[in-house]
XYZ file of C-alpha atoms in Angstrom:
518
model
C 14.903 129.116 172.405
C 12.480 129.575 175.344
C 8.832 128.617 174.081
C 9.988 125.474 172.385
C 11.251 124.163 175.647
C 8.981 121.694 177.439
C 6.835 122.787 179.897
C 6.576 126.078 178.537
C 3.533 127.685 177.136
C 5.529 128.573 173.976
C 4.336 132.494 174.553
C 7.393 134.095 175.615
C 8.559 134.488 172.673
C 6.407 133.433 169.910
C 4.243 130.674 169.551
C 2.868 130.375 165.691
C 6.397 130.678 163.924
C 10.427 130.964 164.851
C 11.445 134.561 164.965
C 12.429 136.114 161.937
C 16.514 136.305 161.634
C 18.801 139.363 160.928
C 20.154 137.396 157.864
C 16.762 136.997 156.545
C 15.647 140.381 156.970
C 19.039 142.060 155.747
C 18.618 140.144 152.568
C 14.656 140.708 151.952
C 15.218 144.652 152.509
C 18.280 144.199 149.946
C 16.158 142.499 146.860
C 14.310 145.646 146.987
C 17.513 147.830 146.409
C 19.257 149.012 143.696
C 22.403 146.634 143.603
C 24.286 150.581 143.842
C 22.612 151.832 147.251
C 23.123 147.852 148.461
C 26.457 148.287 150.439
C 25.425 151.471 152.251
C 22.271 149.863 153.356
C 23.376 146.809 154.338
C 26.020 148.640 156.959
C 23.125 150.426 157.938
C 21.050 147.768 158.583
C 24.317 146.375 161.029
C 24.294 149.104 162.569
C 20.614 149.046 163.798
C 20.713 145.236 164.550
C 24.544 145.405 166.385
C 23.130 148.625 168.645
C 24.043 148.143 172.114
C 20.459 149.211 173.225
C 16.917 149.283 171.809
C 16.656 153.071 172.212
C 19.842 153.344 169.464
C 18.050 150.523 167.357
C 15.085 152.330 166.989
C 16.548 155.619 166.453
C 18.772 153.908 163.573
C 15.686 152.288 161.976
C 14.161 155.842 162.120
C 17.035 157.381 160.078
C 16.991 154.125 157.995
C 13.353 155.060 156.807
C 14.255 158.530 156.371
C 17.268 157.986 153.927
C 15.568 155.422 151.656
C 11.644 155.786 152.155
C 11.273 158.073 149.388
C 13.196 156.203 146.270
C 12.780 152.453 148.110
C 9.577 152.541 149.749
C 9.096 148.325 149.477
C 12.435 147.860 151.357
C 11.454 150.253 154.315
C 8.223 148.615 154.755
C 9.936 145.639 155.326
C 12.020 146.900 158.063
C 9.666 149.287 159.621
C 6.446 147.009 159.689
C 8.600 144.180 161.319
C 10.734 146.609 163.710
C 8.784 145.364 166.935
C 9.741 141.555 165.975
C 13.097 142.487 164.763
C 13.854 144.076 167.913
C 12.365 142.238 170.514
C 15.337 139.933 171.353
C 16.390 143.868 173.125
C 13.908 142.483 175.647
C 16.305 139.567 176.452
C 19.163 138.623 178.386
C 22.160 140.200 176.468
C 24.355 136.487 176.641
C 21.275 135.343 174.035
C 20.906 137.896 171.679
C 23.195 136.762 169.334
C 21.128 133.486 169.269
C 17.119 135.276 169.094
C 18.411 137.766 166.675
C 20.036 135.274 163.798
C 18.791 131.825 164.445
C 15.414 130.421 163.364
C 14.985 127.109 165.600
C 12.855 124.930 163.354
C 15.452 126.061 159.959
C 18.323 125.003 162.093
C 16.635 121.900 163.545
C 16.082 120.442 160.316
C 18.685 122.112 158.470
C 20.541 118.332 157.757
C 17.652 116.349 156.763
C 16.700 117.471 153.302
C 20.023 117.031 152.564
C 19.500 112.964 153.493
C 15.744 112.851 151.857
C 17.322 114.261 148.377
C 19.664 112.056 148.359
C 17.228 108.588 148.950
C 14.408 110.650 146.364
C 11.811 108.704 148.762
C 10.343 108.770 152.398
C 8.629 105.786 152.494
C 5.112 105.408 154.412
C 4.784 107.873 157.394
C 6.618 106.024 159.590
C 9.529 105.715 157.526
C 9.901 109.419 157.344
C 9.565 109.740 161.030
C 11.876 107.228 161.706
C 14.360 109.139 159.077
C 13.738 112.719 160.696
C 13.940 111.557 164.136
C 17.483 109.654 163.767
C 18.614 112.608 161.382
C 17.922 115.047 163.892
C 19.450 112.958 166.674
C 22.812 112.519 165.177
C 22.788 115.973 164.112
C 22.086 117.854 167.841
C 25.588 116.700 168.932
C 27.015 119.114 166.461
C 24.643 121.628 167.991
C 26.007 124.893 169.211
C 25.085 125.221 173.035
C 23.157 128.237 174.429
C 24.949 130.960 176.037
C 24.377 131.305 179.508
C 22.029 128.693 179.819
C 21.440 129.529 183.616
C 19.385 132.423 182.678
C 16.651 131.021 180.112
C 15.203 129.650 183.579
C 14.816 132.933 184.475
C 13.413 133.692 181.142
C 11.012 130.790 181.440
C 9.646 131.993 184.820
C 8.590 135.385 184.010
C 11.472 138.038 184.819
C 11.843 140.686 182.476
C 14.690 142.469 180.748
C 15.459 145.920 180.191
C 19.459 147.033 178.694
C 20.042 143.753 178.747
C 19.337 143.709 183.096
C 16.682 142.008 184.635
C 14.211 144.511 186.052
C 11.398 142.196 187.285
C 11.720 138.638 188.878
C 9.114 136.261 189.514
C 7.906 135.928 193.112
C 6.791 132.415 192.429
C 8.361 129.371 191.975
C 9.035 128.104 188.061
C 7.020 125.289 187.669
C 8.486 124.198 184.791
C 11.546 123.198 186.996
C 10.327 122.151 190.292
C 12.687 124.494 191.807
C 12.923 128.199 193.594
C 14.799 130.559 191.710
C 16.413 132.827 194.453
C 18.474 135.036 192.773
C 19.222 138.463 194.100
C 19.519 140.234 191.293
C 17.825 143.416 191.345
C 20.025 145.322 194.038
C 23.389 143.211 192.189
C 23.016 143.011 188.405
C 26.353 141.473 188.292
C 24.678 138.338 189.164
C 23.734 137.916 186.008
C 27.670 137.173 185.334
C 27.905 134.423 187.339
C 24.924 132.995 189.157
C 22.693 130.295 188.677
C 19.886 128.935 191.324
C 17.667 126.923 189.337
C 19.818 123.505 190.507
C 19.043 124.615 194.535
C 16.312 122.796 196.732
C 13.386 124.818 197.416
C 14.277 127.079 200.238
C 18.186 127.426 198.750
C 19.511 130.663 197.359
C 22.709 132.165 195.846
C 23.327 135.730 196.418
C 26.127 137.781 195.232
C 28.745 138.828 198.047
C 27.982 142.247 199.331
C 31.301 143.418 201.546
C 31.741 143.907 205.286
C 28.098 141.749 206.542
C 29.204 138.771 204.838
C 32.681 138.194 206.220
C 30.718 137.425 209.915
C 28.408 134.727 208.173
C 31.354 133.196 205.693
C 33.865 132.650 209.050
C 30.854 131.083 210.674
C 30.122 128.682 207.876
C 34.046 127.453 208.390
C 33.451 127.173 212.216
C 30.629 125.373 211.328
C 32.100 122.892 209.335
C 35.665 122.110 211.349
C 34.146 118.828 213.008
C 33.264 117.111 210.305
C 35.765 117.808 208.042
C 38.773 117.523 210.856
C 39.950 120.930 210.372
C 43.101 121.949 211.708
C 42.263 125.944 213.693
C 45.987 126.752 213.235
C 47.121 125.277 210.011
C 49.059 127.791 207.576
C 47.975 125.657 204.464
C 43.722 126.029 205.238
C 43.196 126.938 208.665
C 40.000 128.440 210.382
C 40.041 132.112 209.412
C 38.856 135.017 211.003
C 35.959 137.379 209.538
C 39.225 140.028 209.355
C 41.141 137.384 207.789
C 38.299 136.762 205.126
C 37.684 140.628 204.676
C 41.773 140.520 203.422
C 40.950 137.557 201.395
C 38.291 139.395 199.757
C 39.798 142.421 199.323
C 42.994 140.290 197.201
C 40.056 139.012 194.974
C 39.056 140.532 191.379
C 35.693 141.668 191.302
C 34.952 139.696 194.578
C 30.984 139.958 193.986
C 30.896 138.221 190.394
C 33.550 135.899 191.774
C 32.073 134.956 195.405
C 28.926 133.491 195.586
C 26.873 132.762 198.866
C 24.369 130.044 199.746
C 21.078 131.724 201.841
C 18.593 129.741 203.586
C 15.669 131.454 205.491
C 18.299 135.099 204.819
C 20.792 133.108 206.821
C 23.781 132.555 205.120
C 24.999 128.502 205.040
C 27.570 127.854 201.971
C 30.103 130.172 199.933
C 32.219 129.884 196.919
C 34.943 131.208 195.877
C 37.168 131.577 192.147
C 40.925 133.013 191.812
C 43.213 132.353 189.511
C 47.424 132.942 188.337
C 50.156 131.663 185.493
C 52.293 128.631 186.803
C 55.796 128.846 185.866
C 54.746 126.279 182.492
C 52.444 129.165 180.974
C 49.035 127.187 182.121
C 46.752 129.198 184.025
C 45.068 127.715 186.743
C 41.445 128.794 187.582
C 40.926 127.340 191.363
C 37.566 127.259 193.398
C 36.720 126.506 196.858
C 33.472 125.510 198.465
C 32.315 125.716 202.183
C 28.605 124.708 203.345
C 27.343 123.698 206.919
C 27.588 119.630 207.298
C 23.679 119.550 208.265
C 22.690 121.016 204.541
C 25.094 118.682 202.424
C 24.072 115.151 200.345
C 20.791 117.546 198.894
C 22.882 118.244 195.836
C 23.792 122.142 197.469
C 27.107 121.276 196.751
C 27.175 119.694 193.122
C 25.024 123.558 192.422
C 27.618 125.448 193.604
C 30.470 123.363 191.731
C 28.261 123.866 188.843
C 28.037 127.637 189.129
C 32.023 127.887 189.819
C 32.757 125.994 186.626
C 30.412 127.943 184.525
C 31.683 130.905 186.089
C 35.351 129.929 185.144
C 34.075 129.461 181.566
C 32.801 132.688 181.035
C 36.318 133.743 183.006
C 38.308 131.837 180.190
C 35.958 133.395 177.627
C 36.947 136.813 178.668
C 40.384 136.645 179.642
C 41.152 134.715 175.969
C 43.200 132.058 178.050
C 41.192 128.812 176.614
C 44.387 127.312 175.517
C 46.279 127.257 178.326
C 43.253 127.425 180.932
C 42.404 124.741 183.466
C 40.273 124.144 186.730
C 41.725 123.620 189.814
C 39.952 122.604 193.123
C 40.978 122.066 196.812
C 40.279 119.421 199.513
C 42.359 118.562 202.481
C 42.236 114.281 202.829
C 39.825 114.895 205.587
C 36.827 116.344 203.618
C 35.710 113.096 202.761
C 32.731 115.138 201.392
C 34.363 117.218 199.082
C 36.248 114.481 198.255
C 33.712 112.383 196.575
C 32.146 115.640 194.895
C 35.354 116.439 193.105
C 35.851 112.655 191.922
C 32.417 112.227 191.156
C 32.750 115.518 188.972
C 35.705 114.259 187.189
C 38.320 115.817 188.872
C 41.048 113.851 188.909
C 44.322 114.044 191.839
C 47.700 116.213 190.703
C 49.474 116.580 193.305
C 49.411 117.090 197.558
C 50.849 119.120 200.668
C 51.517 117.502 203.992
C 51.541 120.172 206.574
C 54.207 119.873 209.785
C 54.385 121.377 213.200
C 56.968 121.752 215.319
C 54.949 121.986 219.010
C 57.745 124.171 220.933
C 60.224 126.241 219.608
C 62.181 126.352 223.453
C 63.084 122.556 222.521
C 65.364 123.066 219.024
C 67.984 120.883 218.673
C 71.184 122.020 218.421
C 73.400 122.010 214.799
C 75.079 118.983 214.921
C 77.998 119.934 212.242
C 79.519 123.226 211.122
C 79.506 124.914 207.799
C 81.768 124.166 205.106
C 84.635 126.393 204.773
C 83.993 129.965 203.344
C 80.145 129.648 203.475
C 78.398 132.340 206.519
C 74.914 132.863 207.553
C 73.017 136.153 208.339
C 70.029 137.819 208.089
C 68.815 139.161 204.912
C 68.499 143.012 204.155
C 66.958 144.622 201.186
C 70.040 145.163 199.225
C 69.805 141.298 199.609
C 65.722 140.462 197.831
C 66.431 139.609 194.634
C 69.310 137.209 195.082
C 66.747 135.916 197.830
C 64.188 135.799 195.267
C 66.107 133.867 192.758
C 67.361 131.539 194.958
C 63.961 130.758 196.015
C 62.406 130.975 192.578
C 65.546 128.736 191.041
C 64.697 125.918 193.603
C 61.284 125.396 191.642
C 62.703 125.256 188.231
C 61.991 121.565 187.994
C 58.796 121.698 190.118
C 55.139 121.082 188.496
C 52.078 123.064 189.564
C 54.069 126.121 190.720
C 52.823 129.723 190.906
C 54.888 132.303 188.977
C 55.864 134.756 191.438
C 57.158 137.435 189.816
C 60.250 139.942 191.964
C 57.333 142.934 192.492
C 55.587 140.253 194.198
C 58.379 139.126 196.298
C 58.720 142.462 197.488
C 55.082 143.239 198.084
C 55.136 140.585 201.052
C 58.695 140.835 202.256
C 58.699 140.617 206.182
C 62.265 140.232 206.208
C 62.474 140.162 210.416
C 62.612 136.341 210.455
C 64.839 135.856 207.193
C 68.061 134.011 206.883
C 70.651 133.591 204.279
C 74.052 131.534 203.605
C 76.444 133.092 201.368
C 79.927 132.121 200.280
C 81.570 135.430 199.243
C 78.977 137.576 197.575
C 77.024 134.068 196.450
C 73.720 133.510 198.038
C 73.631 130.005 198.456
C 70.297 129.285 200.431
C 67.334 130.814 202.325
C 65.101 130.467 204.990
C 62.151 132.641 204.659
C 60.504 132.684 207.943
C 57.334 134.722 209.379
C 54.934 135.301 212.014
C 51.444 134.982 211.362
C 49.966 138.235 210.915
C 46.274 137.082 213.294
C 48.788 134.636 215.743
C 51.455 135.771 217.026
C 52.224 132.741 218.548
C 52.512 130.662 215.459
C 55.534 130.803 212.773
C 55.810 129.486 209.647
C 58.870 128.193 207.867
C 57.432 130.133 203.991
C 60.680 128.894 201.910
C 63.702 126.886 202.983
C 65.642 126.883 199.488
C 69.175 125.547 199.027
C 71.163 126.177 195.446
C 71.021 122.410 193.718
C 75.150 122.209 193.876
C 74.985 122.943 197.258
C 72.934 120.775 199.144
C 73.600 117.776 201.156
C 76.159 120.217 202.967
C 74.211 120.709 206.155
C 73.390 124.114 204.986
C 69.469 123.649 205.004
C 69.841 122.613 208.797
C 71.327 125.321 209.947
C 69.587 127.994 207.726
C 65.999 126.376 208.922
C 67.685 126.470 212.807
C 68.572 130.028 213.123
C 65.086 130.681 210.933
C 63.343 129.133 213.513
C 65.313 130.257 217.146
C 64.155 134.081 215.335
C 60.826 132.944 215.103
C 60.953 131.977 219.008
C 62.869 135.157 219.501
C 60.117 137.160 217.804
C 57.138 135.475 220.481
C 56.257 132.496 218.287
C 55.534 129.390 220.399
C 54.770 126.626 217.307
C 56.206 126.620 214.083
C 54.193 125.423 210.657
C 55.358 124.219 207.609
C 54.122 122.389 204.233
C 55.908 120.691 201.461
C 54.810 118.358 198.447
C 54.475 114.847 200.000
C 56.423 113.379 196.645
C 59.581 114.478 198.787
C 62.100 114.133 195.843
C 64.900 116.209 198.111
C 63.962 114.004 201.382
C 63.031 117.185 202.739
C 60.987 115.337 205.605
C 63.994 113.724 207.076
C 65.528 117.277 207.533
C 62.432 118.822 209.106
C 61.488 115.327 211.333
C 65.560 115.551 212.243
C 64.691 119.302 214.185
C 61.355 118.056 215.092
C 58.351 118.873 213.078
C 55.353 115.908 213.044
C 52.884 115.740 209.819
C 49.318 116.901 210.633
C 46.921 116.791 207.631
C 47.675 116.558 203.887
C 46.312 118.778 201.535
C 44.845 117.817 197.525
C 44.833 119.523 194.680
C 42.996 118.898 191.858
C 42.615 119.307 188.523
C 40.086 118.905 185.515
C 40.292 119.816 181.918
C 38.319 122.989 180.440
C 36.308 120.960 177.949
């Protein structure tokens, strides 16, 4: 797998023959057996080849040789005088044993064209048979199983060396065979190996795992960095300009945040970052979303189409673990401005799902005031916590016929309740409608409308006005100067005319995308 690539020396692993393959050497050692003692030493023979570590491998072979050596003699020999070759794939990245330890390259290569030749009974001249092999072979490789990790036989191919299935020595030169640096830092993070790849990097380009508290400087730099040219909007509640505190809580929310954050270095300095989360939508599918920053002056030197690579193999191996492949997809954000990111995700194949227009409402002393009164029966009030989970339903309810929604389960709803700002309309003991208002936590001088939500049978009543109103006069009440919203710009409820009617203006618009797992 790594000495028959080109450009190798064909050394690394062996160069006169394939290596030899568990299924091979299982069934050699077995002809040499009484068919009696067979099943016993065929689970031992598992047992030393499924070890998790060389050090039980060789211990297993020991006791292996000790239980048969003196009635079998022929079928130890066979294990013990190959041991070193039958265990060396131990030296290897762990994501590729299960290809060095039962494939033979050249048997599988070929493995379809005898079964051609003995069916024509003749090759021809020379060239014929060439011809044959080559077009055999050709049709046959897109049935081919691909490598595991393939990110890491570059590493392979430039020197580093394994030990337990962790890299333990890295090459301090470039890999020729590429043309590019391999900058991985891998020996103070082995969870690297999970999720990085920095063979597809110019030369001077690293990733690095996240490390904590000195990257959350560096990452809110990168997004100061980039706010010219991508027209970002500092205060926007959809994707504003965060803080290093407000990336530290970010972080903090994520699972395994160094396997699942990845930083671009140049020169130590850091210039790019990734990042992967994922939930269930309300439909079952779970959405695996990624997000990209890097510094305008490094982009257009394919730094950008590297890291989308190592977020989507990243989600793979995600998917692969999580057993979601079914229902698995990969999402990816880009506000209409990022004209950048833009063409990378539609160059990738990403296609457009859906969008959010953000609003703001510039002063909150200049509400209007309600211009009709409630229906009959129906009050307003705030919203206390005998009151969440009709709050939650109501809110929850309002999506039922809504695509691309998060699940958000009641736990959740209470996790983040800031109830100071909420409003409710009830008739009786019926919640009818909510406004779920808030301050933002790093500016105090901004409010956000979260959820205005009116029951289906009860809208076009006037009681979304007034609940968003007295929503927003709290807001103002509670030292908010602006007010932010954002809502899906397909606007099936006319929801703009109600927030344009009290005064908000659009600012940017927000994409989301979406590509298949295959």
């Amino acid at each position: 797998m790594y000495g028959w690539l080109p450009g190798t020396s064909g050394q690394t692993w062996r160069s006169s023959a394939a290596p030899a393959s568990e299924v091979h050497k299982t069934a050699n050692c077995l002809d040499s057996l009484l068919k009696s003692a067979q099943p016993a030493a065929k689970k031992a023979l598992q047992g030393i080849y499924n070890a998790e570590e060389k050090e039980q491998a060789t211990a297993g072979g020991k006791a292996f040789a000790k239980q048969y050596r003196a009635k079998f003699p022929k079928a130890v020999k066979k294990i013990v005088d190959g041991e070193d070759e039958l265990l060396k794939f131990y030296d290897f990245p762990a994501e590729h044993w299960i290809h060095l330890r039962t494939t033979s390259p050249t048997e599988s290569t070929f493995a379809s064209v005898p079964l051609r030749t003995e069916v024509t009974k003749r090759d021809g001249s020379r060239a014929a048979a060439l011809a044959l092999v080559f077009r055999l072979v050709g049709s046959a490789q897109a049935r081919w199983r691909a490598v595991n990790a393939p990110r890491l036989v570059a590493l392979v191919r430039a020197g580093a060396r394994f030990e337990r299935a962790q890299i333990v020595e890295r090459p301090q030169t470039t890999a020729a065979c590429i043309g590019w640096r391999i900058c991985l830092e891998v020996r103070d993070h082995p969870a690297m190996l999970d999720g990085a790849q920095g063979q597809d990097l110019p030369v001077g380009f690293g990733f690095r795992p996240y490390r904590g508290g000195e990257d959350h400087g560096p990452m809110a730099a990168v997004r100061l960095g980039s706010a010219e040219r991508d027209r970002v909007d500092a205060h926007s509640v959809v994707e504003g300009l965060p803080t290093a505190a407000e990336i530290a809580e970010a972080s903090a929310e994520l699972e395994e945040p160094s396997k699942n954050q990845i930083l671009v270095v140049r020169d130590g300095s850091v210039v790019g970052y990734s990042t992967i989360r994922w939930w269930q939508e309300r439909d079952d599918t779970w959405l695996y979303l990624h997000r990209g920053y890097l510094l305008p002056e490094h982009r257009h030197q394919g730094i950008g189409s590297a890291m989308l690579g190592w977020a989507e193999e990243r989600i793979h191996q995600l998917v692969d673990e999580h057993g979601t492949a079914r229902k698995a997809v990969i999402g990816a954000n880009a506000m209409a401005s990022e004209r950048d990111a833009t063409a990378l995700l539609l160059a990738a194949g990403y296609r457009r799902v859906f969008s959010l227009a953000e609003l703001e409402l510039g002063d909150l002393q200049q509400l209007p005031e309600p211009v009709s009164e409630l229906p009959a029966g129906i009050r307003t009030g705030p919203i206390g916590t005998s009151h969440y989970r009709a709050a939650w339903r109501t809110v929850v309810d309002s999506y039922a016929d809504t695509g691309f929604t998060q699940k958000w389960s009641f736990q959740d709803f209470v996790d983040t309740a800031d109830p100071a700002c909420w409003r409710a309309a009830w008739n009786g003991q019926d919640m009818l409608g909510v406004a779920l208002c808030s301050v933002r936590p790093h500016d105090h001088t901004v409010g956000e409308v979260e959820e205005l939500s009116v029951r289906t049978d009860q809208r076009r009543l006037g009681i979304g006005r007034i609940l968003l109103l007295e929503g927003l006069r709290s807001l103002r009440e509670q030292g908010a100067v602006t007010a932010r919203l954002y809502t899906g710009t397909a606007n099936p409820h006319r929801s703009y005319d109600l927030y344009e009617s009290v005064g908000f203006r659009r600012r940017n618009e927000y994409v989301r995308y979406r590509k298949p797992l295959a």
